[in-house]
Coordinates of C-alpha atoms and ligand atoms in Angstrom, one line a residue:
M25 CA 95.0 132.0 85.1
H26 CA 94.8 135.4 83.4
H27 CA 97.8 137.5 82.7
V28 CA 97.7 140.8 84.5
P29 CA 98.5 143.5 82.0
R30 CA 101.9 144.5 83.1
E31 CA 101.8 147.8 81.3
R32 CA 99.4 149.2 83.8
R33 CA 101.8 148.7 86.6
S34 CA 104.6 151.3 86.6
P35 CA 107.8 149.5 86.0
R36 CA 109.9 149.5 89.1
T37 CA 113.4 151.0 89.2
D38 CA 116.4 150.5 91.4
E39 CA 115.4 153.4 93.6
E40 CA 112.2 151.6 94.4
I41 CA 114.0 148.8 96.3
R42 CA 112.9 150.4 99.5
V43 CA 109.5 151.5 98.2
P44 CA 107.8 148.2 98.6
M45 CA 108.5 148.3 102.3
T46 CA 106.7 151.5 102.6
A47 CA 104.1 150.2 100.1
R48 CA 102.9 147.9 102.9
P49 CA 101.3 150.5 104.9
P50 CA 100.9 149.1 108.4
L51 CA 104.5 148.1 108.6
I52 CA 105.9 151.6 108.6
D53 CA 103.5 154.4 107.9
G54 CA 102.3 155.9 111.1
S55 CA 103.9 153.2 113.2
L56 CA 107.1 155.1 113.7
E57 CA 108.3 158.7 113.6
P58 CA 109.5 159.7 110.1
A59 CA 113.1 159.1 109.7
H60 CA 115.4 162.1 109.6
H61 CA 118.3 160.8 107.6
A62 CA 119.4 157.9 105.6
G63 CA 121.4 156.3 108.4
E64 CA 118.5 156.1 110.7
N65 CA 116.4 154.6 107.9
E66 CA 119.0 152.1 107.2
E67 CA 119.1 151.1 110.8
R68 CA 115.4 150.8 111.0
Y69 CA 115.1 148.4 108.1
R70 CA 118.0 146.4 109.3
A71 CA 116.2 146.1 112.7
Y72 CA 113.0 144.9 111.1
I73 CA 114.8 142.3 109.0
E74 CA 116.9 141.0 111.8
L75 CA 114.1 140.9 114.4
T76 CA 111.5 139.1 112.4
S77 CA 111.2 135.4 112.7
D78 CA 110.2 135.3 109.0
A79 CA 112.9 134.8 106.4
V80 CA 113.6 137.9 104.3
W81 CA 115.6 137.5 101.1
R82 CA 116.7 139.1 97.9
I83 CA 117.3 137.1 94.7
E84 CA 119.2 138.6 91.8
F85 CA 119.0 137.4 88.2
E86 CA 122.4 137.1 86.7
A87 CA 120.9 137.7 83.4
P88 CA 117.7 139.8 83.5
V89 CA 114.5 138.0 82.4
P90 CA 112.4 139.7 79.6
V91 CA 108.9 140.0 81.0
S92 CA 107.4 139.6 77.5
L93 CA 108.4 135.9 77.4
P94 CA 105.7 133.3 78.1
P95 CA 105.6 132.4 81.8
E96 CA 107.1 128.9 81.2
A97 CA 110.0 130.4 79.4
Q98 CA 110.6 132.9 82.2
V99 CA 110.5 130.2 84.8
E100 CA 113.1 128.4 82.8
L101 CA 115.3 131.4 82.9
F102 CA 114.7 131.8 86.7
Y103 CA 116.2 128.4 87.3
A104 CA 119.1 129.2 85.0
H105 CA 120.0 132.6 86.4
A106 CA 118.5 133.3 89.8
R107 CA 120.8 133.3 92.9
L108 CA 120.2 134.2 96.5
A109 CA 122.0 137.5 97.0
E110 CA 121.0 138.4 100.5
C111 CA 119.0 137.0 103.4
N112 CA 118.6 137.4 107.1
E113 CA 119.7 135.0 109.9
A114 CA 116.1 133.8 110.3
M115 CA 116.2 132.3 106.8
A116 CA 119.5 130.5 107.5
Q117 CA 118.0 129.0 110.6
M118 CA 115.0 127.7 108.6
Y119 CA 117.4 125.8 106.5
G120 CA 119.3 124.5 109.4
L121 CA 122.4 126.6 108.8
E122 CA 124.4 128.6 111.2
S123 CA 124.7 131.9 109.3
A124 CA 123.2 133.7 106.4
A125 CA 126.6 133.6 104.7
Q126 CA 126.3 129.9 104.3
L127 CA 123.1 130.2 102.3
I128 CA 123.9 133.2 100.2
G129 CA 124.9 132.3 96.6
A130 CA 122.5 129.3 96.5
R131 CA 120.8 128.7 93.2
L132 CA 117.0 128.8 92.9
G133 CA 117.0 125.1 92.2
D134 CA 118.7 124.4 95.5
L135 CA 116.0 126.1 97.4
L136 CA 112.9 125.4 95.3
P137 CA 113.4 121.9 93.6
R138 CA 112.4 122.0 90.1
D139 CA 111.1 118.5 89.9
D140 CA 108.2 119.5 92.1
A141 CA 105.4 120.6 89.8
E142 CA 103.9 122.6 92.6
N143 CA 107.0 124.8 92.7
V144 CA 107.0 125.4 89.0
A145 CA 103.3 126.3 89.2
Y146 CA 104.1 128.7 92.1
L147 CA 106.8 130.5 90.0
E148 CA 104.4 130.7 87.0
R149 CA 101.9 132.3 89.3
F150 CA 104.6 134.8 90.3
V151 CA 104.9 135.8 86.7
T152 CA 101.2 135.9 85.8
S153 CA 100.4 137.9 88.9
G154 CA 102.6 140.7 87.7
Y155 CA 105.5 139.6 90.0
R156 CA 103.6 140.0 93.2
L157 CA 102.4 137.1 95.3
A158 CA 100.9 137.1 98.7
N159 CA 100.6 134.0 101.0
A160 CA 101.7 131.6 98.3
E161 CA 102.8 128.2 99.5
S162 CA 106.0 126.4 98.3
N163 CA 107.8 123.2 99.1
E164 CA 111.5 123.1 99.6
I165 CA 114.0 120.6 100.8
G166 CA 115.6 121.2 104.1
R167 CA 119.3 120.4 104.9
D168 CA 118.2 117.1 106.4
G169 CA 116.8 116.2 103.0
L170 CA 113.2 116.3 104.2
P171 CA 110.6 118.4 102.6
R172 CA 109.7 121.7 104.2
H173 CA 106.7 123.9 103.5
F174 CA 106.7 127.6 103.4
V175 CA 104.2 130.4 102.9
N176 CA 105.7 133.3 100.9
N177 CA 105.2 136.9 100.1
L178 CA 107.3 138.2 97.2
F179 CA 107.6 140.8 94.5
G180 CA 109.9 141.4 91.6
I181 CA 111.7 144.5 90.3
V182 CA 111.2 145.2 86.6
R183 CA 113.6 147.5 84.8
D184 CA 113.2 148.3 81.1
G185 CA 110.9 145.4 80.5
Q186 CA 113.2 143.0 82.3
L187 CA 113.0 141.3 85.7
V188 CA 116.2 142.0 87.5
R189 CA 115.6 140.9 91.1
A190 CA 113.0 139.8 93.6
W191 CA 112.4 140.4 97.2
G192 CA 110.5 138.2 99.5
S193 CA 109.7 136.9 102.9
Q194 CA 108.8 133.4 103.9
R195 CA 107.5 131.6 107.0
D196 CA 108.1 128.0 107.8
I197 CA 104.8 126.2 108.2
T198 CA 106.2 122.6 108.1
E199 CA 105.2 121.7 111.7
L200 CA 101.9 123.4 111.3
R201 CA 101.2 121.4 108.2
H202 CA 102.3 118.1 109.7
A203 CA 100.0 118.7 112.7
H204 CA 97.2 119.5 110.3
D205 CA 97.8 116.4 108.3
R206 CA 97.9 114.3 111.4
L207 CA 94.7 115.8 112.7
Q208 CA 93.0 115.1 109.4
Q209 CA 94.3 111.6 109.4
A210 CA 93.0 111.1 112.9
R211 CA 89.6 112.4 111.9
R212 CA 89.5 110.2 108.9
M213 CA 90.4 107.1 111.0
E214 CA 87.5 108.0 113.3
T215 CA 85.0 108.4 110.5
V216 CA 86.1 105.2 108.7
G217 CA 86.0 103.4 112.1
Q218 CA 82.5 104.4 112.7
L219 CA 81.4 103.4 109.3
A220 CA 83.2 100.1 109.3
G221 CA 82.1 99.4 112.9
G222 CA 78.4 99.9 111.9
I223 CA 78.7 97.6 108.9
A224 CA 80.7 95.0 110.8
H225 CA 78.1 94.9 113.6
E226 CA 75.3 94.1 111.1
V227 CA 77.4 91.6 109.2
N228 CA 78.4 90.0 112.5
N229 CA 74.9 89.3 113.5
M230 CA 74.0 87.8 110.1
M231 CA 77.2 85.7 110.2
S232 CA 76.1 84.3 113.6
V233 CA 73.0 83.0 111.9
V234 CA 74.8 81.7 108.8
L235 CA 77.4 79.9 110.9
G236 CA 74.8 78.5 113.3
C237 CA 72.4 77.3 110.6
S238 CA 75.3 75.7 108.6
E239 CA 76.3 73.9 111.8
F240 CA 72.7 72.6 112.3
V241 CA 72.6 71.3 108.7
L242 CA 76.0 69.6 109.0
R243 CA 75.0 67.8 112.2
R244 CA 72.3 65.9 110.3
A245 CA 73.4 62.3 109.8
D246 CA 71.2 61.8 106.7
L247 CA 72.9 64.5 104.7
D248 CA 73.6 64.0 101.0
P249 CA 77.4 64.2 100.6
A250 CA 77.1 66.7 97.8
V251 CA 74.9 69.0 100.0
R252 CA 77.3 68.5 102.9
S253 CA 80.3 69.7 100.9
D254 CA 78.3 72.8 99.7
V255 CA 77.2 73.6 103.3
E256 CA 80.8 73.1 104.4
E257 CA 81.8 75.7 101.8
I258 CA 79.1 78.1 103.2
R259 CA 80.4 77.6 106.7
Q260 CA 84.0 78.3 105.7
A261 CA 83.0 81.4 103.8
A262 CA 81.0 82.6 106.8
E263 CA 83.9 81.9 109.1
R264 CA 86.2 84.0 106.9
S265 CA 83.7 86.8 106.9
A266 CA 83.3 86.6 110.6
A267 CA 87.1 86.8 111.0
I268 CA 87.1 90.0 108.9
T269 CA 84.3 91.6 110.8
A270 CA 86.0 90.7 114.0
Q271 CA 89.0 92.7 112.8
L272 CA 86.9 95.6 111.8
L273 CA 85.2 95.6 115.2
A274 CA 88.6 95.6 116.8
F275 CA 89.5 98.6 114.7
S276 CA 86.4 100.5 115.4
R277 CA 86.8 99.7 119.1
R278 CA 83.5 98.0 119.3
Q279 CA 84.8 94.6 120.0
M280 CA 84.4 93.5 123.6
L281 CA 87.8 93.1 124.9
Q282 CA 88.4 91.6 128.3
P283 CA 91.2 93.7 129.6
V284 CA 92.9 92.1 132.6
P285 CA 96.2 92.7 134.3
L286 CA 98.8 90.9 132.1
D287 CA 102.5 90.3 132.0
L288 CA 103.4 91.6 128.5
N289 CA 106.6 89.6 128.5
A290 CA 104.6 86.4 129.3
V291 CA 102.3 87.2 126.3
V292 CA 105.3 87.6 124.0
R293 CA 107.0 84.4 125.3
G294 CA 103.7 82.6 124.9
A295 CA 103.3 83.7 121.3
E296 CA 106.9 82.9 120.4
P297 CA 106.3 79.4 118.9
A298 CA 103.5 80.8 116.7
L299 CA 105.6 83.7 115.7
R300 CA 108.5 81.5 114.7
R301 CA 106.1 79.4 112.6
A302 CA 104.7 82.5 111.0
L303 CA 108.2 83.9 110.2
G304 CA 109.7 80.7 108.7
D305 CA 113.3 79.6 108.7
A306 CA 114.8 82.5 106.8
I307 CA 113.9 85.0 109.4
A308 CA 115.6 85.1 112.8
L309 CA 113.4 86.1 115.8
E310 CA 115.1 87.8 118.7
L311 CA 113.4 88.7 122.0
R312 CA 114.8 91.3 124.3
L313 CA 112.4 91.5 127.2
A314 CA 113.0 93.8 130.2
P315 CA 111.2 93.1 133.4
L316 CA 107.9 95.0 133.5
R317 CA 105.0 95.8 135.8
P318 CA 101.6 94.5 134.5
I319 CA 99.7 96.2 131.7
R320 CA 95.9 95.9 131.3
S321 CA 94.9 94.3 128.0
D322 CA 93.5 91.2 126.4
R323 CA 95.9 88.3 125.9
V324 CA 94.3 86.8 122.8
Q325 CA 94.1 90.2 121.2
L326 CA 97.7 91.0 122.0
E327 CA 98.8 87.7 120.5
Q328 CA 96.8 88.7 117.3
V329 CA 98.7 92.0 117.3
L330 CA 102.1 90.2 117.4
L331 CA 101.0 87.8 114.7
N332 CA 99.8 90.6 112.4
L333 CA 103.1 92.5 112.9
A334 CA 105.1 89.3 112.2
D335 CA 103.0 88.6 109.1
N336 CA 103.8 92.0 107.7
A337 CA 107.5 91.7 108.7
R338 CA 107.7 88.4 106.8
E339 CA 106.2 89.9 103.7
A340 CA 108.6 92.8 104.0
M341 CA 111.6 90.4 104.1
P342 CA 111.1 88.0 101.2
G343 CA 114.9 87.3 101.2
G344 CA 115.0 86.7 105.0
G345 CA 116.2 88.9 107.8
R346 CA 115.7 89.6 111.5
L347 CA 112.7 90.5 113.6
V348 CA 113.5 91.9 117.0
I349 CA 110.7 92.1 119.7
E350 CA 111.7 94.3 122.5
T351 CA 109.9 95.4 125.7
S352 CA 111.0 98.2 128.0
D353 CA 109.7 100.4 130.7
V354 CA 109.3 104.0 129.6
E355 CA 107.8 107.3 130.7
L356 CA 105.8 109.4 128.3
G357 CA 106.0 113.0 129.2
P358 CA 105.1 116.5 128.0
R359 CA 107.7 116.3 125.2
D360 CA 106.0 113.3 123.7
A361 CA 102.7 115.1 124.0
A362 CA 104.1 118.1 122.2
A363 CA 105.3 115.8 119.4
H364 CA 101.8 114.5 118.9
P365 CA 99.4 117.4 119.0
E366 CA 96.9 115.3 117.0
I367 CA 96.1 113.2 120.1
R368 CA 95.6 113.9 123.7
L369 CA 98.5 111.9 125.0
R370 CA 98.3 110.9 128.7
A371 CA 101.7 111.2 130.4
G372 CA 102.8 108.4 132.7
P373 CA 104.5 105.1 132.8
Y374 CA 104.1 102.8 129.8
A375 CA 105.3 99.4 128.6
L376 CA 107.0 99.9 125.2
L377 CA 106.6 96.9 122.9
R378 CA 108.8 97.5 119.9
V379 CA 108.7 95.2 116.9
A380 CA 111.4 96.0 114.4
D381 CA 112.3 94.2 111.1
T382 CA 115.1 94.5 108.6
G383 CA 112.8 94.5 105.6
R384 CA 112.1 96.8 102.7
G385 CA 110.5 99.5 104.8
M386 CA 108.1 102.1 103.5
D387 CA 107.9 105.7 102.4
R388 CA 106.4 108.5 104.3
E389 CA 103.0 108.5 102.5
T390 CA 102.6 104.7 103.2
A391 CA 103.7 105.1 106.8
R392 CA 101.0 107.8 107.2
R393 CA 98.3 105.5 106.1
V394 CA 99.2 102.0 107.3
F395 CA 96.7 101.9 110.1
E396 CA 93.8 102.7 107.9
P397 CA 91.4 99.8 107.3
F398 CA 91.7 98.4 103.8
F399 CA 94.9 100.3 103.1
T400 CA 97.3 97.8 101.5
T401 CA 100.1 98.0 99.0
K402 CA 99.8 94.3 98.3
G403 CA 98.1 93.0 95.2
V404 CA 94.4 92.0 95.0
G405 CA 93.8 88.8 96.9
K406 CA 97.1 89.2 98.8
G407 CA 96.5 91.9 101.4
T408 CA 93.3 92.8 103.1
G409 CA 94.7 96.0 104.7
L410 CA 93.2 94.9 108.0
G411 CA 96.2 93.7 109.8
L412 CA 97.4 97.0 111.1
S413 CA 94.0 98.5 111.6
T414 CA 93.4 95.6 114.0
V415 CA 96.6 96.4 115.8
Y416 CA 95.5 100.0 116.0
G417 CA 92.1 99.0 117.4
V418 CA 93.5 96.7 120.0
V419 CA 96.1 99.2 121.2
K420 CA 93.4 101.9 121.4
Q421 CA 91.2 99.7 123.4
S422 CA 94.0 99.1 125.8
D423 CA 94.4 102.9 126.2
G424 CA 97.7 102.8 124.3
Y425 CA 99.4 104.3 121.3
V426 CA 101.1 102.9 118.2
W427 CA 103.5 104.5 115.9
V428 CA 105.6 103.4 113.0
D429 CA 109.2 104.5 112.2
S430 CA 110.3 103.5 108.8
E431 CA 112.2 104.5 105.7
P432 CA 112.4 102.8 102.3
G433 CA 115.1 100.1 102.5
R434 CA 115.7 100.6 106.2
G435 CA 113.2 98.2 107.8
A436 CA 110.2 99.2 109.9
A437 CA 109.8 99.5 113.6
F438 CA 106.4 99.5 115.2
R439 CA 106.3 101.1 118.7
I440 CA 103.3 100.2 120.9
Y441 CA 102.9 101.9 124.2
L442 CA 100.6 100.3 126.8
P443 CA 99.9 101.9 130.2
L444 CA 101.5 100.1 133.2
T445 CA 99.2 99.5 136.1
D446 CA 99.7 98.8 139.8
A447 CA 97.2 95.9 139.6
E448 CA 98.2 92.4 140.7
L449 CA 98.4 89.7 138.1
P450 CA 95.5 87.3 138.7
A451 CA 96.4 83.8 139.9
P452 CA 96.3 81.2 137.1
I453 CA 93.1 79.2 137.0
S454 CA 92.9 75.6 135.7
P455 CA 89.9 74.8 133.5
P456 CA 87.5 72.3 134.9
E457 CA 87.6 68.8 133.6
P458 CA 85.0 68.4 130.8
R459 CA 82.1 66.2 131.8
D460 CA 78.9 65.1 130.1
T461 CA 76.3 67.6 129.1
P462 CA 74.1 68.3 132.0
A463 CA 70.9 67.8 130.0
G464 CA 67.5 68.8 131.1
Q465 CA 68.6 72.0 132.8
M466 CA 66.7 75.2 132.0
V467 CA 68.4 78.1 130.3
L468 CA 66.9 81.5 129.6
V469 CA 68.0 83.2 126.4
V470 CA 67.5 87.0 126.2
D471 CA 68.2 88.9 123.0
D472 CA 66.3 91.5 121.0
E473 CA 67.8 90.3 117.7
P474 CA 65.4 87.4 116.7
M475 CA 67.8 85.6 114.4
V476 CA 70.6 85.5 116.8
R477 CA 68.3 84.5 119.6
S478 CA 66.7 81.6 117.7
M479 CA 70.1 80.4 116.7
A480 CA 71.2 80.2 120.3
V481 CA 67.9 78.7 121.3
R482 CA 68.2 76.0 118.7
A483 CA 71.8 75.1 119.6
L484 CA 70.9 74.8 123.3
R485 CA 67.8 72.7 122.6
Q486 CA 69.7 70.4 120.4
A487 CA 72.2 69.9 123.2
G488 CA 69.4 68.8 125.5
Y489 CA 68.7 72.0 127.5
L490 CA 65.3 73.2 128.2
V491 CA 65.2 76.7 126.8
L492 CA 63.1 79.8 127.5
E493 CA 63.4 82.8 125.3
A494 CA 62.8 86.5 125.9
E495 CA 63.2 89.4 123.5
S496 CA 63.7 92.0 126.2
G497 CA 64.9 92.4 129.8
A498 CA 61.3 93.1 131.0
Q499 CA 60.1 89.9 129.3
A500 CA 63.0 88.0 130.9
L501 CA 62.0 89.2 134.3
A502 CA 58.4 88.2 133.8
L503 CA 59.5 84.7 132.8
M504 CA 61.7 84.6 135.9
E505 CA 58.7 85.3 138.1
R506 CA 57.0 82.2 136.7
H507 CA 59.9 79.8 136.2
G508 CA 62.6 81.4 138.2
A509 CA 63.2 78.4 140.5
E510 CA 64.0 76.1 137.6
V511 CA 66.2 78.4 135.5
R512 CA 69.8 77.4 136.0
L513 CA 71.5 80.0 133.7
V514 CA 70.7 83.2 131.8
L515 CA 72.3 84.0 128.5
T516 CA 71.7 87.7 127.7
D517 CA 72.7 90.2 125.1
I518 CA 74.2 93.4 126.7
T519 CA 72.8 96.0 124.4
M520 CA 69.0 95.7 124.0
S521 CA 66.7 98.5 123.2
E522 CA 64.4 98.3 126.3
M523 CA 66.3 97.0 129.3
G524 CA 70.0 96.4 128.8
G525 CA 71.8 93.3 129.9
R526 CA 73.4 95.2 132.7
E527 CA 70.2 96.2 134.3
L528 CA 68.8 92.8 133.8
G529 CA 71.9 91.3 135.4
R530 CA 71.6 93.6 138.4
R531 CA 68.0 92.7 139.0
L532 CA 68.7 89.0 138.6
A533 CA 71.6 89.2 141.0
A534 CA 69.2 90.8 143.6
Q535 CA 66.6 88.0 143.1
R536 CA 69.0 85.0 142.7
P537 CA 72.5 85.9 143.6
D538 CA 73.7 82.3 142.8
L539 CA 72.2 82.3 139.2
P540 CA 75.0 82.5 136.6
V541 CA 74.5 85.1 133.9
L542 CA 76.5 84.7 130.6
Y543 CA 76.7 88.0 128.7
M544 CA 77.1 88.2 124.9
S545 CA 77.6 91.1 122.6
G546 CA 79.1 92.3 119.4
Y547 CA 78.0 95.8 119.9
P548 CA 78.9 98.6 120.9
V549 CA 81.4 99.0 123.6
D550 CA 81.0 102.4 125.0
E551 CA 83.8 103.9 127.0
V552 CA 82.0 103.1 130.3
V553 CA 82.0 99.4 129.5
R554 CA 85.5 99.5 128.3
R555 CA 86.8 101.0 131.5
G556 CA 86.6 98.4 134.2
I557 CA 82.9 98.0 134.4
L558 CA 83.5 95.1 132.0
Q559 CA 84.2 93.1 135.1
E560 CA 80.4 93.1 135.5
Y561 CA 80.0 91.4 132.1
R562 CA 81.8 88.4 133.0
P563 CA 81.6 85.7 131.8
F564 CA 81.3 87.0 128.4
L565 CA 80.8 85.6 124.9
Q566 CA 81.7 87.6 121.8
K567 CA 79.3 87.5 118.8
P568 CA 79.3 85.9 116.4
F569 CA 79.9 82.5 118.0
A570 CA 79.7 79.0 116.8
P571 CA 77.1 76.8 118.6
D572 CA 80.0 74.7 120.1
T573 CA 81.5 77.8 121.6
L574 CA 78.2 78.7 123.2
L575 CA 77.7 75.2 124.5
G576 CA 81.2 75.1 125.9
S577 CA 80.7 78.4 127.8
V578 CA 77.3 77.3 129.1
R579 CA 78.5 73.9 130.2
A580 CA 81.6 75.4 131.9
L581 CA 79.5 77.8 133.9
L582 CA 77.0 75.2 135.0
E583 CA 79.7 72.9 136.0
A584 CA 81.5 75.6 137.9
R585 CA 78.3 76.4 139.7
A586 CA 77.6 72.7 140.5
G587 CA 81.2 72.4 141.8
A588 CA 80.7 75.5 144.0
G589 CA 77.3 74.4 145.3
Ligands
ADP605 P1 98.1 94.1 104.5 O1 99.2 93.3 105.1 O2 96.9 93.2 104.2 O3 98.5 94.9 103.3 P2 98.3 95.7 106.8 O4 97.3 96.6 107.5 O5 98.8 94.6 107.7 O6 97.6 95.1 105.5 O7 99.5 96.6 106.3 C1 99.2 97.7 105.5 C2 100.4 98.1 104.6 O8 101.4 98.6 105.5 C3 101.0 96.9 103.9 O9 100.3 96.7 102.6 C4 102.4 97.4 103.7 O10 102.5 98.3 102.6 C5 102.7 98.3 104.9 N1 103.5 97.6 105.9 C6 103.0 97.0 107.0 N2 104.0 96.4 107.8 C7 105.1 96.7 107.1 C8 106.5 96.3 107.3 N3 106.9 95.6 108.4 N4 107.4 96.7 106.4 C9 107.0 97.4 105.3 N5 105.7 97.7 105.0 C10 104.8 97.4 105.9
MG606 MG1 99.2 92.5 107.0

């Protein structure tokens, strides 16, 4: 930054104290009648200062600062000698004080912490700009000990080559900045989610193939043991990849959830044994469950949420501690919406699931980023940074919200809000008794992704089914015209380029209302699907799936149909 040659500015004198006010033309010139005597002027300025919501202040240098010194040296002297000599009530309020008198006398360092390099740079800019700064930002510490952000306008009075005082005004932009940060964070999450979701979808399809083919190889009886153990490794690696992509899909809200009316307390109780195992003996688990109306979510996914939170809690409490899981019935209202301008919060009744630990907690910056995929403070190979992004994705897909409250050394509390519904809980259904594979039955497989399709076809053929395959809805319908009478079940992808699974399902239902259709997908769940129309995609299979999972679903459907008919 260049030094502004100070000689060219006429040095200010004491008499000029009021001049700067008039030097800002719109404020006074022409806006009011000229003042007739000093008393009126005095009153006018006082009114301005008291009425504005900006802070207005005067700082005096107990020992004047020679303007010829280098900027760093001047800043040094500012911290040594500057004191707040005067300020208005608005300024006191900004610092959480009742009256200006409580703030007057404060040292510069109390207001503008010196250990913040940005503040030092800001003061140096004040020097190099010839003691006049407009719209300069500074960071200060509020009375509550939390940082506050200000935008400042200030100028200094130089007499005989020495800076004697400074005048300024400042506006508190802390809330504005927080809202801005949160908005940026929300945008970033959205972008990362799209990117991660796209990659995960591709990887997911490929993993279906890797998993399926490994399975086929492993089923061969004549396999060389060395080859078998290699293929076993391949399958395990593919399973781990599939688990990761499943988490990414959950985060990017592309995973097909099956939201149904659920008793949140029952989910927590059901997960309790697994949670205790995850936490170990050194951590006490306490449940405080209040009676609740049903929520609408996916049980398996919610269990995953609880497990991910418990895993993190355990890692945050290496020396043991306590994890409290609490549910309650709350109402989110306009005040909550105002507190979170970065999202469009829907007011209404919610179930609050609060998971709080007594662990090491986290700082603000960490708390801000915990839900980002791949954000981790754990070492390489220890954390994936996907636990909380999965939590986030599941909560979002259930139309809920999640926030974290934490401070270093004070534990962490995750608050999850899930909308309550008036829906009835479904009656529990008992799974049918497993029977032998009904071989020789005809299944139609429809998917425009050739590798996934051929994997499914192979699995079904190996199990003894007769299989027809189609790469589009249209082709499937053509096949149905010829072989419709023999087809016992249709397995179809939901998103296909020509005719989607939904349209195909509808047409099949018109032709053969009794024909079971098993939907499968890993991609992409648009809002429409997510909101209730998902009922149409039931039964449903999430990609990638192992051949056994596919066979299990197919068998269950055929048996249910046989039982019904
Ligand atoms: P990972 O556990 O793999 O690091 P997560 O998404 O589960 O990924 O968590 C991200 C980060 O959030 C963690 O690395 C940790 O810094 C922080 N974190 C999460 N839960 C807690 C907790 N209960 N207490 C303290 N820090 C936590
Ligand atoms: Mg984790």
